[in-house]
PDB file of C-alpha atoms in Angstrom:
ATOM      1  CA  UNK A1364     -20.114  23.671  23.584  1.00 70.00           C
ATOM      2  CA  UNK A1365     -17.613  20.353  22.585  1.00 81.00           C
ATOM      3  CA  UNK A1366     -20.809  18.879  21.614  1.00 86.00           C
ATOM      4  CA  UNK A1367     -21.701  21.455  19.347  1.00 88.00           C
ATOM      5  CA  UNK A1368     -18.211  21.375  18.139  1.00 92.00           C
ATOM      6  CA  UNK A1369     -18.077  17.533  17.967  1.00 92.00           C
ATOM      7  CA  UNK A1370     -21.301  17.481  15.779  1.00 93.00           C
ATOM      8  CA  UNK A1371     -20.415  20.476  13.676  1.00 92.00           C
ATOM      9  CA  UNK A1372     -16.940  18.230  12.827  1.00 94.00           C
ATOM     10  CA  UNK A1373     -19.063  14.854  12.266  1.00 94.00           C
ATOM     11  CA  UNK A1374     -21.386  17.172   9.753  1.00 93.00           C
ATOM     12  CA  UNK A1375     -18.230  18.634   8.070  1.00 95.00           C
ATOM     13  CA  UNK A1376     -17.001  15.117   7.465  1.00 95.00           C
ATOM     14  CA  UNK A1377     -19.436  13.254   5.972  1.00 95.00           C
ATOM     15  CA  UNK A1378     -20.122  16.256   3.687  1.00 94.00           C
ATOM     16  CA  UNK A1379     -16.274  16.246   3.197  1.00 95.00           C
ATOM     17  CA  UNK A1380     -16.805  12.856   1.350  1.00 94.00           C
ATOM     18  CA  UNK A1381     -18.787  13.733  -1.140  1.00 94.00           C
ATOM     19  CA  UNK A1382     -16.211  16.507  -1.557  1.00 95.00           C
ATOM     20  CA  UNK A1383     -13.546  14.045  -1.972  1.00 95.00           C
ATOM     21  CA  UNK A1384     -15.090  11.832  -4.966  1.00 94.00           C
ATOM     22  CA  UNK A1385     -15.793  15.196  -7.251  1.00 95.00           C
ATOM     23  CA  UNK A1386     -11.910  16.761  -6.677  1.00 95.00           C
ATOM     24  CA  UNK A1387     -10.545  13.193  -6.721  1.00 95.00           C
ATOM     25  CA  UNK A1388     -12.012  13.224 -10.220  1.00 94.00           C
ATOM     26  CA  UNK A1389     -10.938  16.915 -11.311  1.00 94.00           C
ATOM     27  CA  UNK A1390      -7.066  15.972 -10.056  1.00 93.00           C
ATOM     28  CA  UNK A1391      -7.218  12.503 -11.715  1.00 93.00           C
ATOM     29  CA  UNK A1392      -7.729  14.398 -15.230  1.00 93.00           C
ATOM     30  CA  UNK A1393      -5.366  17.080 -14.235  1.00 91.00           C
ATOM     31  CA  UNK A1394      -2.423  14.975 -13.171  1.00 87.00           C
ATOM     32  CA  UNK A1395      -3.083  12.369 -16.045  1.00 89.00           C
ATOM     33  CA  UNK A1396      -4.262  14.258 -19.149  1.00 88.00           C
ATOM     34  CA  UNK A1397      -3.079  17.731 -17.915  1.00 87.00           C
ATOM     35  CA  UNK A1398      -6.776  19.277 -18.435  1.00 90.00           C
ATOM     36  CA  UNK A1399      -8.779  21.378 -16.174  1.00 91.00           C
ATOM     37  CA  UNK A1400     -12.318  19.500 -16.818  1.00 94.00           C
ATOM     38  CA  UNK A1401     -14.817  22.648 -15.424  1.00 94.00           C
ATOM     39  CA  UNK A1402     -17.643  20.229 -16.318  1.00 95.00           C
ATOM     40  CA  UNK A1403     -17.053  17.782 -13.891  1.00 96.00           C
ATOM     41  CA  UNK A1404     -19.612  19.596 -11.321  1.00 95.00           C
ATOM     42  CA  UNK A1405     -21.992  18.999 -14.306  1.00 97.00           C
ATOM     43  CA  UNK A1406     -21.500  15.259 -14.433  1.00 97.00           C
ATOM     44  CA  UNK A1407     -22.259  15.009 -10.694  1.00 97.00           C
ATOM     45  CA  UNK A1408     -25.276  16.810 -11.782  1.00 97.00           C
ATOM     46  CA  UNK A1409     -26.550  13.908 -14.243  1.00 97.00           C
ATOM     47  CA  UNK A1410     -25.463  11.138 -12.138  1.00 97.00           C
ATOM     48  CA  UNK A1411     -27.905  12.610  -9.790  1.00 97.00           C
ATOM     49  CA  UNK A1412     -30.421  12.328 -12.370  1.00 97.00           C
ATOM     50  CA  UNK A1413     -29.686   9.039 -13.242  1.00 97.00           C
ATOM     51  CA  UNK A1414     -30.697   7.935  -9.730  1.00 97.00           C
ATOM     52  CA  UNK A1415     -33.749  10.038  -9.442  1.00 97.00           C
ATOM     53  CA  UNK A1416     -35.028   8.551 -12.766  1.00 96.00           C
ATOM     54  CA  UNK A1417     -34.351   4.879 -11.802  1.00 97.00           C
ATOM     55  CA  UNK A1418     -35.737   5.303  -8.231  1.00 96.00           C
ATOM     56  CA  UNK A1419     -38.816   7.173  -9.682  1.00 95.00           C
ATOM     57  CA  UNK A1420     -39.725   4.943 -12.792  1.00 95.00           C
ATOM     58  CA  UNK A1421     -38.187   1.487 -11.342  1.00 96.00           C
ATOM     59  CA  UNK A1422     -38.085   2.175  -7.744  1.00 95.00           C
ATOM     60  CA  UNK A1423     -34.476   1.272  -7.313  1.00 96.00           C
ATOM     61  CA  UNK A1424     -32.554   2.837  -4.319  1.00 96.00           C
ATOM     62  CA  UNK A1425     -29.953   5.549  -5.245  1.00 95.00           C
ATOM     63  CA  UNK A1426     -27.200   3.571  -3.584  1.00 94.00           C
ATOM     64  CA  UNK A1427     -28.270   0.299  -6.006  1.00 95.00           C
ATOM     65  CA  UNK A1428     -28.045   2.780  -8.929  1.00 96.00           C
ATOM     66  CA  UNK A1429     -24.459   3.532  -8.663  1.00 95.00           C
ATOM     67  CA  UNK A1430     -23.597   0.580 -10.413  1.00 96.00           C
ATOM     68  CA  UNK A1431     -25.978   1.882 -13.272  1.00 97.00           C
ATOM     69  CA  UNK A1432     -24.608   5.753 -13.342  1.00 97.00           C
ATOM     70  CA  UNK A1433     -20.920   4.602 -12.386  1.00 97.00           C
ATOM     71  CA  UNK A1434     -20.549   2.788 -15.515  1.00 97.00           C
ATOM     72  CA  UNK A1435     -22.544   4.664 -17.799  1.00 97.00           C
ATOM     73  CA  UNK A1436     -20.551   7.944 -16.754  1.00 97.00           C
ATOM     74  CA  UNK A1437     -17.572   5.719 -17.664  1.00 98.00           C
ATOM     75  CA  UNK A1438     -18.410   5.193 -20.674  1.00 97.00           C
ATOM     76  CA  UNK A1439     -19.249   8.583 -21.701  1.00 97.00           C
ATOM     77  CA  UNK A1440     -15.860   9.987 -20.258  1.00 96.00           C
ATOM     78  CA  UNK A1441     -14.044   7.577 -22.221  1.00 96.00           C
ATOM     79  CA  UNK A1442     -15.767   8.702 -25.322  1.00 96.00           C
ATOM     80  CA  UNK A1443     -15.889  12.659 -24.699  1.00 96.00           C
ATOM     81  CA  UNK A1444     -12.258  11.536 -24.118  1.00 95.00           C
ATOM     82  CA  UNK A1445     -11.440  10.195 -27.504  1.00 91.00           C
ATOM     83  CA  UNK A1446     -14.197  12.448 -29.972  1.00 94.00           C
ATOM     84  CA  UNK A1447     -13.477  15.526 -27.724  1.00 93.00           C
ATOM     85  CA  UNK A1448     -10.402  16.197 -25.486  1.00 93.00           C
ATOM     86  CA  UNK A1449      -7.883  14.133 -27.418  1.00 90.00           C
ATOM     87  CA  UNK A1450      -8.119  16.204 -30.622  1.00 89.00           C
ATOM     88  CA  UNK A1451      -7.534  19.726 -28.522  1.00 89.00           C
ATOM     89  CA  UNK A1452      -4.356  18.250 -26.333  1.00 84.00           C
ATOM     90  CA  UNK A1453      -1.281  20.075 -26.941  1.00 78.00           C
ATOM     91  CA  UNK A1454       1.066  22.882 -25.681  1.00 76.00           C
ATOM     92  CA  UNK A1455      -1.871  25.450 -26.152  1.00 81.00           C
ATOM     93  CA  UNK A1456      -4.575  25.255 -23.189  1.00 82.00           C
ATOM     94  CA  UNK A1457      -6.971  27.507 -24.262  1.00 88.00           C
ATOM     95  CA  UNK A1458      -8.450  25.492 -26.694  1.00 91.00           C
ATOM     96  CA  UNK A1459      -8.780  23.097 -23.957  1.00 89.00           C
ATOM     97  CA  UNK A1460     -10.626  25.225 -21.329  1.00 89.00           C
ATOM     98  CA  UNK A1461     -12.568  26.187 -23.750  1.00 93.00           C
ATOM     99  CA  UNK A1462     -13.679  23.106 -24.745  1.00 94.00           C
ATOM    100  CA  UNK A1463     -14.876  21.547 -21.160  1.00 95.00           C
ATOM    101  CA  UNK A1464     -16.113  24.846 -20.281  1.00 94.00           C
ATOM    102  CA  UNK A1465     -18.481  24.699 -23.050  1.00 96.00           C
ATOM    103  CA  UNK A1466     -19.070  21.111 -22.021  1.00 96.00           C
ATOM    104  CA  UNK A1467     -20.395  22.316 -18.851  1.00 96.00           C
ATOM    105  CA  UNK A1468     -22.920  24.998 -20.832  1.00 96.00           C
ATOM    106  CA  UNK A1469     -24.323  22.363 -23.032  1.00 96.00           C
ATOM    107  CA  UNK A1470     -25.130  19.893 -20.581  1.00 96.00           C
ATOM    108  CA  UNK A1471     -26.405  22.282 -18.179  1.00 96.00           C
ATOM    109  CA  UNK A1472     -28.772  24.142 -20.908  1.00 96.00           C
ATOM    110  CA  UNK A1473     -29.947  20.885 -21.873  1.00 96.00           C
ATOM    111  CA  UNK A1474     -30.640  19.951 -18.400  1.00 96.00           C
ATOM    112  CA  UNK A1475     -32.549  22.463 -18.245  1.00 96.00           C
ATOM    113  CA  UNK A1476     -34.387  22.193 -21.134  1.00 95.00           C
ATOM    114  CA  UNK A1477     -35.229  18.387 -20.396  1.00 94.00           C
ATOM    115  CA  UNK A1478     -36.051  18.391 -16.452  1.00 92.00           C
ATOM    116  CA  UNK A1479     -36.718  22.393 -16.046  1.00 92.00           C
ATOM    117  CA  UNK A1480     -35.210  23.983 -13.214  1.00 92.00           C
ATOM    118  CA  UNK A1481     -37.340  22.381 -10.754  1.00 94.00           C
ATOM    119  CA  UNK A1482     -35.817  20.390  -7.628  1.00 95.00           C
ATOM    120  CA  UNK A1483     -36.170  16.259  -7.808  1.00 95.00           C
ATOM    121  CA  UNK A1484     -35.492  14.233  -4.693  1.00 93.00           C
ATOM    122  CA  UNK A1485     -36.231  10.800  -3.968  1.00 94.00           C
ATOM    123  CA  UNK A1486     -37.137  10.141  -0.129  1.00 92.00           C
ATOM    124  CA  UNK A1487     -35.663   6.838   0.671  1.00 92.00           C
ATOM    125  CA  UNK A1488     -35.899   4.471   3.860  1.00 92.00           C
ATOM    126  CA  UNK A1489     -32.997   5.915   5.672  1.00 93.00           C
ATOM    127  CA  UNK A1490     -33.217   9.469   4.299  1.00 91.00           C
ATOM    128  CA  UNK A1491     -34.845  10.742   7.748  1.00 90.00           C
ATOM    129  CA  UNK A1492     -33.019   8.297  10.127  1.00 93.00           C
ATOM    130  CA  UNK A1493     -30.100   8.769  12.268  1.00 93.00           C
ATOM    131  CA  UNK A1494     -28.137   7.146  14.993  1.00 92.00           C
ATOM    132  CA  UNK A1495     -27.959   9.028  18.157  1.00 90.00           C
ATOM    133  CA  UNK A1496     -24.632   8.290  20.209  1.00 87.00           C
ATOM    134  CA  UNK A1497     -24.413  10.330  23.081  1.00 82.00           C
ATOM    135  CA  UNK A1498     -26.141  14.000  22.375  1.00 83.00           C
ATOM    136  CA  UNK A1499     -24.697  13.976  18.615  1.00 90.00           C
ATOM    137  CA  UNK A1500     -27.067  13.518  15.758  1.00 91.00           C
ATOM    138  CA  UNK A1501     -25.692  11.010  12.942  1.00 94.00           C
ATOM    139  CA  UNK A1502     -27.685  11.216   9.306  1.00 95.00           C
ATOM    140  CA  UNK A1503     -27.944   7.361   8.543  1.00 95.00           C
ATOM    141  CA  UNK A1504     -28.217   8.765   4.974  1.00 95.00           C
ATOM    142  CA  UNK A1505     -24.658  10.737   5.117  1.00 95.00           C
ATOM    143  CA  UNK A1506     -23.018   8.393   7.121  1.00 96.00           C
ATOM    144  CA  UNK A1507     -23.734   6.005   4.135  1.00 96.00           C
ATOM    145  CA  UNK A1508     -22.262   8.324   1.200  1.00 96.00           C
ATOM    146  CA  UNK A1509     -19.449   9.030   3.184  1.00 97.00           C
ATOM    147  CA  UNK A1510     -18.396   5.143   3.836  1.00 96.00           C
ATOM    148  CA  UNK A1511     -19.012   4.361   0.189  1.00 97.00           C
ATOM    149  CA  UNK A1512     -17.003   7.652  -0.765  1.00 96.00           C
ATOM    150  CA  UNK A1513     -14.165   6.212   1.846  1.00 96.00           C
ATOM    151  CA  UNK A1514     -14.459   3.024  -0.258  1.00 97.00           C
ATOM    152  CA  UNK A1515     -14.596   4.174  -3.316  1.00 96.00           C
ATOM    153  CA  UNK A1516     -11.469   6.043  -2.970  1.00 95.00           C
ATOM    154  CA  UNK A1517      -9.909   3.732  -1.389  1.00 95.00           C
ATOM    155  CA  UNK A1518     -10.419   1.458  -4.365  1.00 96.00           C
ATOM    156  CA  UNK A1519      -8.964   4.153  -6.959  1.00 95.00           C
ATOM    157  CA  UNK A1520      -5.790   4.189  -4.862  1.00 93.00           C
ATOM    158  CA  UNK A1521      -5.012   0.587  -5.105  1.00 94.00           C
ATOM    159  CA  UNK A1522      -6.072   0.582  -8.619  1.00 94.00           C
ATOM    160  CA  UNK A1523      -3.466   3.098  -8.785  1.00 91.00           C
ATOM    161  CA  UNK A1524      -0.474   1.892  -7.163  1.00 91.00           C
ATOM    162  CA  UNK A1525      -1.176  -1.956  -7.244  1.00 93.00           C
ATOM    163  CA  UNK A1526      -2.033  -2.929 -11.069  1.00 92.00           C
ATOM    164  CA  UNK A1527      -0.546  -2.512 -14.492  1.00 91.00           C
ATOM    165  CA  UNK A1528      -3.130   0.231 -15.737  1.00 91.00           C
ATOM    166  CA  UNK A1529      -3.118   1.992 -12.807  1.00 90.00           C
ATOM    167  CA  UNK A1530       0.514   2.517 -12.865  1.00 90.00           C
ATOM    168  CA  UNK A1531       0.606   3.289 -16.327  1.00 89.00           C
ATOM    169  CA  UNK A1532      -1.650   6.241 -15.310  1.00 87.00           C
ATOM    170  CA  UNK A1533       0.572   7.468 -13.000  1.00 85.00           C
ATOM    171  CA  UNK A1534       3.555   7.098 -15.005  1.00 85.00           C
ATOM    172  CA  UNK A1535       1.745   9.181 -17.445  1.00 80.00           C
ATOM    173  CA  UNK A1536       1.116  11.711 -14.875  1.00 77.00           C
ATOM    174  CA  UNK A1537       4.430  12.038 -14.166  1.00 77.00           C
ATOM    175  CA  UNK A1538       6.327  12.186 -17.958  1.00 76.00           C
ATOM    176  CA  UNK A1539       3.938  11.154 -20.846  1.00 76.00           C
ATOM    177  CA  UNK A1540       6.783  11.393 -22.940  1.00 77.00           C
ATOM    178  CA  UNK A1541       9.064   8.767 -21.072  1.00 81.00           C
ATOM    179  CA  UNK A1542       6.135   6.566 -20.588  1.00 79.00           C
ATOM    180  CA  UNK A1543       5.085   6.654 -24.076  1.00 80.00           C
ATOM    181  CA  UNK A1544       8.757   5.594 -24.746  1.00 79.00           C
ATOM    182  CA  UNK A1545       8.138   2.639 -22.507  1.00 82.00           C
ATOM    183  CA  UNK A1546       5.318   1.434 -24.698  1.00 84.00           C
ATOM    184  CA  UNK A1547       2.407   2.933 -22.523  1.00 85.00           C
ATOM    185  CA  UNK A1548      -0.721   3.890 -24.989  1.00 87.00           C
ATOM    186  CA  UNK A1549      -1.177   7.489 -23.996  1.00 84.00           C
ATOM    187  CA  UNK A1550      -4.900   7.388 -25.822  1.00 86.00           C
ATOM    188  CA  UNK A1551      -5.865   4.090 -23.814  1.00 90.00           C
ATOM    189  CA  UNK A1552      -4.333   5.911 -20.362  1.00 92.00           C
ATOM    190  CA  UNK A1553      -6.017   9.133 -20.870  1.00 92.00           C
ATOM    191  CA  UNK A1554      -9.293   7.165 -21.857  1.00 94.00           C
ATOM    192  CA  UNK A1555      -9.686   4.979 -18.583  1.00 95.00           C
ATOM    193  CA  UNK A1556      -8.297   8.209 -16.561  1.00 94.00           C
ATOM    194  CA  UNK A1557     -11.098  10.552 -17.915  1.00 96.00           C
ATOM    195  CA  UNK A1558     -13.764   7.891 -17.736  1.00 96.00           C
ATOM    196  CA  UNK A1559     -12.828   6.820 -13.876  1.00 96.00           C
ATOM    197  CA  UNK A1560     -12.912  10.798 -13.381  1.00 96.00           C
ATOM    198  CA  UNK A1561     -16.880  10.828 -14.995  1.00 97.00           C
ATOM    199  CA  UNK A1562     -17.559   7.444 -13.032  1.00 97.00           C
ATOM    200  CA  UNK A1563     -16.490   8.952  -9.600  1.00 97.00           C
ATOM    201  CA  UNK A1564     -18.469  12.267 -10.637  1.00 97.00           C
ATOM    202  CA  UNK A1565     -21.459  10.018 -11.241  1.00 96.00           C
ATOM    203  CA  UNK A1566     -21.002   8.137  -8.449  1.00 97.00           C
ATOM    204  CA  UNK A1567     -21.034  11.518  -5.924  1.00 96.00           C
ATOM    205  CA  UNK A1568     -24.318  12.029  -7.631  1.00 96.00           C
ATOM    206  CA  UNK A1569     -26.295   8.971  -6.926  1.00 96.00           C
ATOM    207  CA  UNK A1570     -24.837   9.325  -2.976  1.00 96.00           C
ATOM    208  CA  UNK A1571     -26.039  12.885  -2.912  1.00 96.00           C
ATOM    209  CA  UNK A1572     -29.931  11.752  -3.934  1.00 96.00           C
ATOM    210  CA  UNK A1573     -30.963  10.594  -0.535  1.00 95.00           C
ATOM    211  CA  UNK A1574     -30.637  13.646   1.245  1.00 95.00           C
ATOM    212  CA  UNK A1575     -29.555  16.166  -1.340  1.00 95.00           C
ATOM    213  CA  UNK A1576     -31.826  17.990  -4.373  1.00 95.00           C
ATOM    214  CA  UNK A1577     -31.330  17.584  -7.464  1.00 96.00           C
ATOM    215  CA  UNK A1578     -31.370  20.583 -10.306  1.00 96.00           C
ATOM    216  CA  UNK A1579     -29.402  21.775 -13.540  1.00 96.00           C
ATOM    217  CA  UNK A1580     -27.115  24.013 -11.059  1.00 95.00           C
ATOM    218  CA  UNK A1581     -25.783  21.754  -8.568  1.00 95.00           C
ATOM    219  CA  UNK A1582     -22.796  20.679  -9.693  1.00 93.00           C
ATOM    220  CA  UNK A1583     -21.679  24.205 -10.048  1.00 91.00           C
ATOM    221  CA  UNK A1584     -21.996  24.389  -6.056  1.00 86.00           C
ATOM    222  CA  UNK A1585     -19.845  20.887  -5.961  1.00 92.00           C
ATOM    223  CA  UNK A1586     -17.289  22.004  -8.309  1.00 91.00           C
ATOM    224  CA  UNK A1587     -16.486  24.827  -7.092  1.00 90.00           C
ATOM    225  CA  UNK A1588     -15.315  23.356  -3.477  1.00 92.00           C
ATOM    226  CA  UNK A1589     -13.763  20.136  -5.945  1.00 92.00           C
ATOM    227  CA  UNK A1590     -11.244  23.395  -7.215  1.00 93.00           C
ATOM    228  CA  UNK A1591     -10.737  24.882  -3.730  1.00 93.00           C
ATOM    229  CA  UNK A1592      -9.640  21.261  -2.842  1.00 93.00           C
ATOM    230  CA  UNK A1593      -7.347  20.367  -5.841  1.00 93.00           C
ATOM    231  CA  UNK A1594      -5.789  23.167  -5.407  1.00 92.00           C
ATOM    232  CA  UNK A1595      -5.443  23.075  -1.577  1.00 94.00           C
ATOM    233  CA  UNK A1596      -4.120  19.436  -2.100  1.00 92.00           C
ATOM    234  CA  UNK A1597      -1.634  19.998  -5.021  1.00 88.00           C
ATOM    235  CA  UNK A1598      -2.846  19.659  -8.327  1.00 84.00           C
ATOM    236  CA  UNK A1599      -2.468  16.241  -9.572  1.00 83.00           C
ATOM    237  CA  UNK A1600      -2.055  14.920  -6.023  1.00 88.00           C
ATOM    238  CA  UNK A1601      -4.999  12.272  -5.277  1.00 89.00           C
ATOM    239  CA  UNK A1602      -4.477  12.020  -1.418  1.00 91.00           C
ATOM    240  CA  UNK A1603      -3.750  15.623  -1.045  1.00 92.00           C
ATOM    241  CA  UNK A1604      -7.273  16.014  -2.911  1.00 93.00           C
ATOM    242  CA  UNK A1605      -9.090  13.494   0.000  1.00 94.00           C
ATOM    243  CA  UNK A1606      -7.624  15.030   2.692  1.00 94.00           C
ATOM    244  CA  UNK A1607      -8.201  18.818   1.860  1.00 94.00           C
ATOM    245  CA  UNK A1608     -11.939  17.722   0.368  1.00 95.00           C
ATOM    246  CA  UNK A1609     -12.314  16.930   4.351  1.00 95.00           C
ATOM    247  CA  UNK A1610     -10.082  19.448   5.697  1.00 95.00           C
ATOM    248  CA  UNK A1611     -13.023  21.764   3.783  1.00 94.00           C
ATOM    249  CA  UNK A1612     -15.756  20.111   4.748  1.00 94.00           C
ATOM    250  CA  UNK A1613     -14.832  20.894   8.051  1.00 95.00           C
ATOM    251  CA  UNK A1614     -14.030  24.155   7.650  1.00 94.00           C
ATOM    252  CA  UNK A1615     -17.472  24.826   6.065  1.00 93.00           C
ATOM    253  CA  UNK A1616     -19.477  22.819   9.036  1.00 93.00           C
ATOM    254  CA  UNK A1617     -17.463  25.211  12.018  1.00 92.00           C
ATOM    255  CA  UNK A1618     -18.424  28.609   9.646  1.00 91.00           C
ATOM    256  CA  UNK A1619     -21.969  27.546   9.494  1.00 90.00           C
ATOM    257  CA  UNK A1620     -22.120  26.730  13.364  1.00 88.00           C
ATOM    258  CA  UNK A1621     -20.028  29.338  14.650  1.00 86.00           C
ATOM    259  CA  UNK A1622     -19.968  32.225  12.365  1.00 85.00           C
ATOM    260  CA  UNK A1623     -23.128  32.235  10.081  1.00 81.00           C
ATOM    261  CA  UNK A1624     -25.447  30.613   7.986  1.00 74.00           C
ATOM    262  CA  UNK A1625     -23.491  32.368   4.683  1.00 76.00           C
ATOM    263  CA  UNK A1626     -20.353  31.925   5.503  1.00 82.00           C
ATOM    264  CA  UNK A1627     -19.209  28.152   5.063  1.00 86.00           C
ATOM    265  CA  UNK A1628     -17.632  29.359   1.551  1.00 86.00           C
ATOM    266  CA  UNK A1629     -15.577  32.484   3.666  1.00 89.00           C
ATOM    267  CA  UNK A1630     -13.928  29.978   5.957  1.00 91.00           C
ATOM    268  CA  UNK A1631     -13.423  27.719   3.118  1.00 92.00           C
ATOM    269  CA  UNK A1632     -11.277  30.604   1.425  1.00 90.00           C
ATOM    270  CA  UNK A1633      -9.844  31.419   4.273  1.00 91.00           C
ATOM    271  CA  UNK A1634      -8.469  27.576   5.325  1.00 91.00           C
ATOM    272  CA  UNK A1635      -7.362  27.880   1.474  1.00 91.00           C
ATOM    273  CA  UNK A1636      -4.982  31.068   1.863  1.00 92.00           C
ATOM    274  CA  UNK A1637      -4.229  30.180   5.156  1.00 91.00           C
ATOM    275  CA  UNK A1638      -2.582  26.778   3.811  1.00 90.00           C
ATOM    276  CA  UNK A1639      -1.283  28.432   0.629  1.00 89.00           C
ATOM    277  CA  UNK A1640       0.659  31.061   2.784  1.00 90.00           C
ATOM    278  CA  UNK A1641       2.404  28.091   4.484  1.00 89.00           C
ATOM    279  CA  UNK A1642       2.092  25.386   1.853  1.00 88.00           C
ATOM    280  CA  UNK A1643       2.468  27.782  -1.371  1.00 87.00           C
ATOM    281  CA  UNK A1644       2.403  24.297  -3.433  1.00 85.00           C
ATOM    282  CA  UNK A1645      -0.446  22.384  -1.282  1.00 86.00           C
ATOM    283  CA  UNK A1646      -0.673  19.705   0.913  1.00 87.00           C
ATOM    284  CA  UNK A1647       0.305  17.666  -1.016  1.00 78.00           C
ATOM    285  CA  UNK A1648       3.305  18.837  -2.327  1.00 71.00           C
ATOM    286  CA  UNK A1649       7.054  17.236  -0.883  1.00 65.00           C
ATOM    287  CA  UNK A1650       8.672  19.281   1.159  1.00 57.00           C
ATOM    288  CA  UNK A1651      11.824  20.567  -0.224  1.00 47.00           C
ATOM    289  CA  UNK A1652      10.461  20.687  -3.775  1.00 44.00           C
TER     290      UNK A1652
END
């Protein structure tokens, strides 16, 4: 039974981590540019691609290609950034939902078109292995992603709190007015914050390929647990986002183990209103507020 329990935990954690990466992304753009981006699931979705077509035309591991699809996701957040989002920003959101929701059509109809709806994988060294400690069962593969994920995050939070950018970002986050007034570039802010969003979205995907499919709708499944945990975590809140990302992943391991096969996403819900009813603003959130 505790091993059961122990392994269904270690599973719901190193899921958890990929988790983490796609709702750190969605609350990055929230809190910064003050945009719900539901295409981010879809951005997981090419960075997967990106990885499957290096590994299958070049033979490069997944976990090399992140530092192809990390900065080429960049790059194209910055830009959907300043062609797209910036000219729909304003005290109307519609026009902005609207926007990244038809974002997330386009690019998955065009996946579609281009790749079919087929499932790619790429079978690596390590995508079979695992470490056995005791009578629980560690995926070599997972336990990879979710260090890298760890990292990665890591990373974004110093970038965040210890250099000039970063805290320009947050200062933005908190009053773009005021920090415009201080001589922050809101464009250049919003920019770096949208493209870090893409690059962490990308990133998710190439850490997915060694043990996860790849097809036009899988970033719908990883967005929708990204929204679950932004909201769980406080929107705009990056830590509150990592911990409820694992907090889920959890949740969704014990459901599978102990309730059913189908029912990772009920006890998902369920962690979420049972949090809400006690933490109506998220995890989060300061108390007193």
């Amino acid at each position: 039974m505790w091993e059961t329990l122990a392994q269904a935990v270690i599973n719901g954690l190193l899921i958890g981590g990929i988790y983490a990466l796609v709702s750190i992304g969605v609350t990055l753009i929230f809190g910064v540019v003050k945009i719900v981006n539901f295409a981010q699931g879809e951005f997981v979705m090419i960075g997967m691609y990106i990885s499957f077509f290096l590994a299958t035309q070049f033979g490069i591991d997944p976990l090399v290609s992140l530092v192809v699809s990390m900065p080429v996701l960049f790059l194209a957040g910055a830009l959907i950034q300043h062609f797209l989002i910036r000219r729909v920003l304003g005290p109307n959101d519609m026009p902005q939902i609207f926007l990244t929701f038809a974002l997330s059509l386009l690019l998955l109809n065009l996946s579609l078109m281009m790749f079919s709806a087929n499932y790619r994988t790429v079978h690596t060294s390590y995508s079979d292995a695992a470490w056995h400690i005791g009578g629980l069962y560690i995926p070599v593969a997972k336990l990879i992603a979710f260090a890298v994920a760890m990292a990665l995050s890591g990373l974004l939070w110093v970038f965040l709190h210890t250099t000039d950018l970063g805290r320009a970002m947050r200062a933005a986050s908190q009053n773009r007015d005021v920090a415009m007034l201080m001589g922050i570039n809101p464009n250049r802010v919003f920019a770096v914050a949208f493209g870090t969003a893409l690059a962490l979205a990308g990133a998710a995907g190439s850490l997915l390929m060694p043990f996860y499919s790849a097809y036009p709708f899988v970033g719908q499944v990883f967005v929708l647990m990204a929204f679950v945990a932004v909201v769980m975590g406080t929107l705009g809140n990056v830590m509150g986002a990592l911990i409820a990302s694992l907090m889920m992943g959890v949740a969704e391991s014990l459901g599978i183990q102990f309730v059913g096969a189908d029912s990772g996403l009920i006890v998902v819900f369920a962690l979420l209103l049972l949090t809400l009813a006690f933490r109506p603003s998220g995890l989060g959130a300061r108390r007193g507020r």
